């Protein structure tokens, strides 16, 4: 029963984030949007990781993030390894593609890649700083998998939606992402929720900085 609740709440959090993304970019505009090159690139690397696992039995041992093994690259390569079985792997690939596309259409490609990279490197360091590093229960990747960085990136869409709406139901949806995330972590030690809260917080800081940056004034020339 606990496993079912864990999976249902994890999926529900992703659905909320995707709906925030659809809300902020516009559901009716998807067909006219440009190709999200950052999303395509991230998904292609993730698919390549799965293919590598199928072709090389030692891929997981060589590239996962097991702290008992040495290798600076593991922190990054482990994100593109999948260890959730067929359904878990497909879920990770599909959600990565969807979230990254929505993020690029709002934040732009470079910032989307930056958020994804932050979702790889920041959670473990924040955990250590706050004393949350008690075990793999707080690590959504469990040494491998793209879900942690994807949920981190997805939460940035919730913050973006919050800044773009005044409707109570939509505000509740956006605020519900970090709220549910923290509840999942506190009640289930579900790290997907914790990294979502981190992603929401980083997006809030990024939004505030961008808001206060001076915008270039258009120049007018005469002929």
mmCIF file of C-alpha atoms in Angstrom:
data_model
loop_
_atom_site.group_PDB
_atom_site.id
_atom_site.type_symbol
_atom_site.label_atom_id
_atom_site.label_comp_id
_atom_site.label_asym_id
_atom_site.label_seq_id
_atom_site.Cartn_x
_atom_site.Cartn_y
_atom_site.Cartn_z
ATOM 1 C CA UNK A 1 0.000 0.000 0.000
ATOM 2 C CA UNK A 2 2.824 2.397 0.849
ATOM 3 C CA UNK A 3 4.425 1.761 -2.547
ATOM 4 C CA UNK A 4 1.126 2.507 -4.300
ATOM 5 C CA UNK A 5 0.684 5.797 -2.417
ATOM 6 C CA UNK A 6 4.309 6.685 -3.170
ATOM 7 C CA UNK A 7 3.846 6.107 -6.897
ATOM 8 C CA UNK A 8 0.461 7.851 -7.056
ATOM 9 C CA UNK A 9 1.676 10.994 -5.286
ATOM 10 C CA UNK A 10 4.858 11.062 -7.368
ATOM 11 C CA UNK A 11 2.816 10.848 -10.563
ATOM 12 C CA UNK A 12 0.323 13.442 -9.277
ATOM 13 C CA UNK A 13 3.128 15.906 -8.620
ATOM 14 C CA UNK A 14 4.373 15.499 -12.190
ATOM 15 C CA UNK A 15 0.860 15.989 -13.593
ATOM 16 C CA UNK A 16 0.557 19.213 -11.604
ATOM 17 C CA UNK A 17 3.880 20.505 -12.942
ATOM 18 C CA UNK A 18 3.026 19.653 -16.549
ATOM 19 C CA UNK A 19 -0.319 21.427 -16.184
ATOM 20 C CA UNK A 20 1.496 24.463 -14.833
ATOM 21 C CA UNK A 21 3.762 24.355 -17.864
ATOM 22 C CA UNK A 22 0.829 24.073 -20.252
ATOM 23 C CA UNK A 23 -0.812 26.975 -18.489
ATOM 24 C CA UNK A 24 2.181 29.254 -18.702
ATOM 25 C CA UNK A 25 3.054 28.598 -22.367
ATOM 26 C CA UNK A 26 -0.551 28.309 -23.569
ATOM 27 C CA UNK A 27 -2.219 25.026 -24.388
ATOM 28 C CA UNK A 28 -3.376 26.253 -27.765
ATOM 29 C CA UNK A 29 0.063 27.425 -28.874
ATOM 30 C CA UNK A 30 1.959 24.135 -28.812
ATOM 31 C CA UNK A 31 1.625 23.396 -32.524
ATOM 32 C CA UNK A 32 3.073 26.775 -33.470
ATOM 33 C CA UNK A 33 6.010 26.618 -31.065
ATOM 34 C CA UNK A 34 9.546 26.177 -32.442
ATOM 35 C CA UNK A 35 11.441 22.922 -32.018
ATOM 36 C CA UNK A 36 12.663 22.768 -28.405
ATOM 37 C CA UNK A 37 16.285 21.909 -29.171
ATOM 38 C CA UNK A 38 17.319 21.674 -25.511
ATOM 39 C CA UNK A 39 14.537 19.191 -24.800
ATOM 40 C CA UNK A 40 15.455 17.169 -27.872
ATOM 41 C CA UNK A 41 19.109 17.103 -26.819
ATOM 42 C CA UNK A 42 18.407 16.046 -23.231
ATOM 43 C CA UNK A 43 15.952 13.369 -24.312
ATOM 44 C CA UNK A 44 18.347 12.070 -26.975
ATOM 45 C CA UNK A 45 21.132 11.697 -24.398
ATOM 46 C CA UNK A 46 18.728 9.918 -22.029
ATOM 47 C CA UNK A 47 17.608 7.540 -24.791
ATOM 48 C CA UNK A 48 21.257 6.977 -25.637
ATOM 49 C CA UNK A 49 21.872 6.023 -22.020
ATOM 50 C CA UNK A 50 19.128 3.416 -22.174
ATOM 51 C CA UNK A 51 20.521 2.007 -25.415
ATOM 52 C CA UNK A 52 23.963 1.854 -23.821
ATOM 53 C CA UNK A 53 22.523 -0.104 -20.896
ATOM 54 C CA UNK A 54 20.932 -2.567 -23.285
ATOM 55 C CA UNK A 55 24.159 -3.056 -25.225
ATOM 56 C CA UNK A 56 26.635 -3.023 -22.336
ATOM 57 C CA UNK A 57 25.923 -4.983 -19.173
ATOM 58 C CA UNK A 58 28.538 -3.005 -17.243
ATOM 59 C CA UNK A 59 27.074 0.426 -18.003
ATOM 60 C CA UNK A 60 25.297 0.835 -14.677
ATOM 61 C CA UNK A 61 28.330 -0.161 -12.628
ATOM 62 C CA UNK A 62 30.541 2.210 -14.593
ATOM 63 C CA UNK A 63 28.202 5.204 -14.718
ATOM 64 C CA UNK A 64 25.856 5.183 -11.708
ATOM 65 C CA UNK A 65 26.263 7.488 -8.705
ATOM 66 C CA UNK A 66 26.998 4.883 -6.044
ATOM 67 C CA UNK A 67 28.998 6.842 -3.424
ATOM 68 C CA UNK A 68 31.048 3.724 -2.711
ATOM 69 C CA UNK A 69 32.606 4.028 -6.170
ATOM 70 C CA UNK A 70 35.082 6.623 -7.380
ATOM 71 C CA UNK A 71 34.693 8.771 -10.482
ATOM 72 C CA UNK A 72 33.808 12.458 -10.774
ATOM 73 C CA UNK A 73 31.695 11.774 -13.864
ATOM 74 C CA UNK A 74 29.180 9.616 -12.017
ATOM 75 C CA UNK A 75 27.238 12.600 -10.724
ATOM 76 C CA UNK A 76 26.386 13.492 -14.316
ATOM 77 C CA UNK A 77 26.311 10.179 -16.173
ATOM 78 C CA UNK A 78 24.056 8.572 -13.546
ATOM 79 C CA UNK A 79 21.270 10.958 -14.529
ATOM 80 C CA UNK A 80 21.054 9.283 -17.935
ATOM 81 C CA UNK A 81 20.991 5.749 -16.570
ATOM 82 C CA UNK A 82 17.571 4.286 -15.734
ATOM 83 C CA UNK A 83 16.941 1.687 -13.058
ATOM 84 C CA UNK A 84 13.163 1.744 -12.679
ATOM 85 C CA UNK A 85 12.383 -1.129 -15.017
ATOM 86 C CA UNK A 86 10.507 -0.794 -18.301
ATOM 87 C CA UNK A 87 7.652 1.370 -17.009
ATOM 88 C CA UNK A 88 9.910 3.514 -14.846
ATOM 89 C CA UNK A 89 12.345 4.080 -17.684
ATOM 90 C CA UNK A 90 9.594 5.052 -20.120
ATOM 91 C CA UNK A 91 8.035 7.368 -17.542
ATOM 92 C CA UNK A 92 11.366 9.097 -17.020
ATOM 93 C CA UNK A 93 11.984 9.561 -20.741
ATOM 94 C CA UNK A 94 8.484 10.838 -21.534
ATOM 95 C CA UNK A 95 8.354 13.232 -18.591
ATOM 96 C CA UNK A 96 11.847 14.534 -19.339
ATOM 97 C CA UNK A 97 10.855 15.295 -22.929
ATOM 98 C CA UNK A 98 7.602 17.003 -21.924
ATOM 99 C CA UNK A 99 8.986 19.047 -19.036
ATOM 100 C CA UNK A 100 12.104 20.139 -20.903
ATOM 101 C CA UNK A 101 10.041 21.247 -23.922
ATOM 102 C CA UNK A 102 7.661 23.288 -21.785
ATOM 103 C CA UNK A 103 10.576 24.772 -19.865
ATOM 104 C CA UNK A 104 12.384 25.799 -23.032
ATOM 105 C CA UNK A 105 9.291 27.454 -24.450
ATOM 106 C CA UNK A 106 9.071 29.607 -21.338
ATOM 107 C CA UNK A 107 12.610 30.000 -19.980
ATOM 108 C CA UNK A 108 14.567 29.536 -23.205
ATOM 109 C CA UNK A 109 17.063 26.819 -24.074
ATOM 110 C CA UNK A 110 20.165 27.998 -22.147
ATOM 111 C CA UNK A 111 18.278 28.600 -18.892
ATOM 112 C CA UNK A 112 16.452 25.279 -19.246
ATOM 113 C CA UNK A 113 19.788 23.482 -19.521
ATOM 114 C CA UNK A 114 21.045 25.526 -16.590
ATOM 115 C CA UNK A 115 18.085 24.506 -14.424
ATOM 116 C CA UNK A 116 18.527 20.870 -15.423
ATOM 117 C CA UNK A 117 22.213 21.016 -14.507
ATOM 118 C CA UNK A 118 21.275 22.643 -11.207
ATOM 119 C CA UNK A 119 18.857 19.783 -10.634
ATOM 120 C CA UNK A 120 21.807 17.419 -10.920
ATOM 121 C CA UNK A 121 24.358 19.170 -8.738
ATOM 122 C CA UNK A 122 22.405 21.222 -6.175
ATOM 123 C CA UNK A 123 20.050 18.820 -4.341
ATOM 124 C CA UNK A 124 22.784 16.638 -2.844
ATOM 125 C CA UNK A 125 24.785 19.672 -1.771
ATOM 126 C CA UNK A 126 21.751 21.383 -0.232
ATOM 127 C CA UNK A 127 20.877 18.136 1.538
ATOM 128 C CA UNK A 128 24.363 18.011 3.014
ATOM 129 C CA UNK A 129 24.213 21.679 4.049
ATOM 130 C CA UNK A 130 20.843 21.244 5.756
ATOM 131 C CA UNK A 131 21.693 17.872 7.263
ATOM 132 C CA UNK A 132 19.232 15.917 5.136
ATOM 133 C CA UNK A 133 21.798 13.414 3.845
ATOM 134 C CA UNK A 134 20.662 10.478 5.898
ATOM 135 C CA UNK A 135 20.436 7.924 3.121
ATOM 136 C CA UNK A 136 19.161 7.110 -0.359
ATOM 137 C CA UNK A 137 15.571 7.670 0.725
ATOM 138 C CA UNK A 138 16.025 11.378 0.031
ATOM 139 C CA UNK A 139 17.656 10.789 -3.347
ATOM 140 C CA UNK A 140 14.998 10.309 -6.051
ATOM 141 C CA UNK A 141 17.563 8.841 -8.432
ATOM 142 C CA UNK A 142 18.726 6.174 -5.979
ATOM 143 C CA UNK A 143 22.140 6.342 -7.692
ATOM 144 C CA UNK A 144 20.622 6.473 -11.187
ATOM 145 C CA UNK A 145 17.745 7.954 -13.163
ATOM 146 C CA UNK A 146 16.690 11.282 -14.663
ATOM 147 C CA UNK A 147 13.638 11.811 -12.475
ATOM 148 C CA UNK A 148 15.352 13.978 -9.857
ATOM 149 C CA UNK A 149 16.594 16.576 -12.336
ATOM 150 C CA UNK A 150 13.292 16.395 -14.228
ATOM 151 C CA UNK A 151 11.201 17.104 -11.122
ATOM 152 C CA UNK A 152 13.569 19.939 -10.219
ATOM 153 C CA UNK A 153 13.108 21.432 -13.691
ATOM 154 C CA UNK A 154 9.362 20.805 -13.648
ATOM 155 C CA UNK A 155 8.940 22.805 -10.458
ATOM 156 C CA UNK A 156 10.343 25.871 -12.205
ATOM 157 C CA UNK A 157 7.227 25.773 -14.403
ATOM 158 C CA UNK A 158 5.042 25.999 -11.305
ATOM 159 C CA UNK A 159 6.849 29.153 -10.204
ATOM 160 C CA UNK A 160 6.540 30.591 -13.702
ATOM 161 C CA UNK A 161 2.794 29.875 -13.712
ATOM 162 C CA UNK A 162 2.398 31.493 -10.296
ATOM 163 C CA UNK A 163 3.931 34.720 -11.598
ATOM 164 C CA UNK A 164 1.643 34.787 -14.643
ATOM 165 C CA UNK A 165 -1.810 34.159 -13.183
ATOM 166 C CA UNK A 166 -4.281 35.826 -10.832
ATOM 167 C CA UNK A 167 -6.914 33.088 -10.860
ATOM 168 C CA UNK A 168 -7.335 31.407 -7.448
ATOM 169 C CA UNK A 169 -7.528 27.879 -8.906
ATOM 170 C CA UNK A 170 -4.371 28.384 -10.921
ATOM 171 C CA UNK A 171 -2.548 29.954 -7.974
ATOM 172 C CA UNK A 172 -3.548 26.945 -5.873
ATOM 173 C CA UNK A 173 -2.201 24.601 -8.554
ATOM 174 C CA UNK A 174 1.134 26.404 -8.729
ATOM 175 C CA UNK A 175 1.587 26.745 -4.964
ATOM 176 C CA UNK A 176 0.433 23.146 -4.593
ATOM 177 C CA UNK A 177 3.596 21.898 -6.307
ATOM 178 C CA UNK A 178 6.087 22.839 -3.557
ATOM 179 C CA UNK A 179 3.431 22.206 -0.883
ATOM 180 C CA UNK A 180 2.751 18.662 -2.073
ATOM 181 C CA UNK A 181 6.456 18.141 -2.643
ATOM 182 C CA UNK A 182 7.350 19.000 0.937
ATOM 183 C CA UNK A 183 4.446 16.896 2.233
ATOM 184 C CA UNK A 184 5.693 13.928 0.200
ATOM 185 C CA UNK A 185 9.162 14.314 1.614
ATOM 186 C CA UNK A 186 8.003 14.703 5.209
ATOM 187 C CA UNK A 187 5.543 11.809 5.143
ATOM 188 C CA UNK A 188 7.191 9.419 2.674
ATOM 189 C CA UNK A 189 10.834 10.529 2.491
ATOM 190 C CA UNK A 190 10.016 10.910 -1.190
ATOM 191 C CA UNK A 191 12.932 12.830 -2.643
ATOM 192 C CA UNK A 192 11.009 13.790 -5.775
ATOM 193 C CA UNK A 193 9.043 16.174 -3.599
ATOM 194 C CA UNK A 194 12.128 17.634 -1.953
ATOM 195 C CA UNK A 195 13.914 18.362 -5.236
ATOM 196 C CA UNK A 196 10.693 19.925 -6.553
ATOM 197 C CA UNK A 197 10.738 22.329 -3.617
ATOM 198 C CA UNK A 198 14.378 23.130 -4.383
ATOM 199 C CA UNK A 199 13.569 23.762 -8.046
ATOM 200 C CA UNK A 200 10.666 26.043 -7.137
ATOM 201 C CA UNK A 201 12.913 28.046 -4.808
ATOM 202 C CA UNK A 202 15.699 28.432 -7.377
ATOM 203 C CA UNK A 203 13.194 29.511 -10.029
ATOM 204 C CA UNK A 204 11.787 32.098 -7.624
ATOM 205 C CA UNK A 205 15.257 33.530 -7.049
ATOM 206 C CA UNK A 206 15.934 33.526 -10.802
ATOM 207 C CA UNK A 207 12.628 35.242 -11.550
ATOM 208 C CA UNK A 208 13.312 37.972 -8.979
ATOM 209 C CA UNK A 209 16.797 38.618 -10.372
ATOM 210 C CA UNK A 210 15.534 38.769 -13.946
ATOM 211 C CA UNK A 211 12.713 41.079 -12.902
ATOM 212 C CA UNK A 212 15.134 43.608 -11.446
ATOM 213 C CA UNK A 213 17.678 43.475 -14.249
ATOM 214 C CA UNK A 214 17.678 46.575 -16.453
ATOM 215 C CA UNK A 215 16.022 45.973 -19.786
ATOM 216 C CA UNK A 216 17.709 47.436 -22.838
ATOM 217 C CA UNK A 217 15.950 50.445 -24.284
ATOM 218 C CA UNK A 218 15.102 50.098 -27.973
ATOM 219 C CA UNK A 219 17.141 52.392 -30.147
ATOM 220 C CA UNK A 220 15.468 54.331 -32.926
ATOM 221 C CA UNK A 221 17.386 55.378 -35.991
ATOM 222 C CA UNK A 222 16.436 57.895 -38.598
ATOM 223 C CA UNK A 223 17.145 57.660 -42.248
#
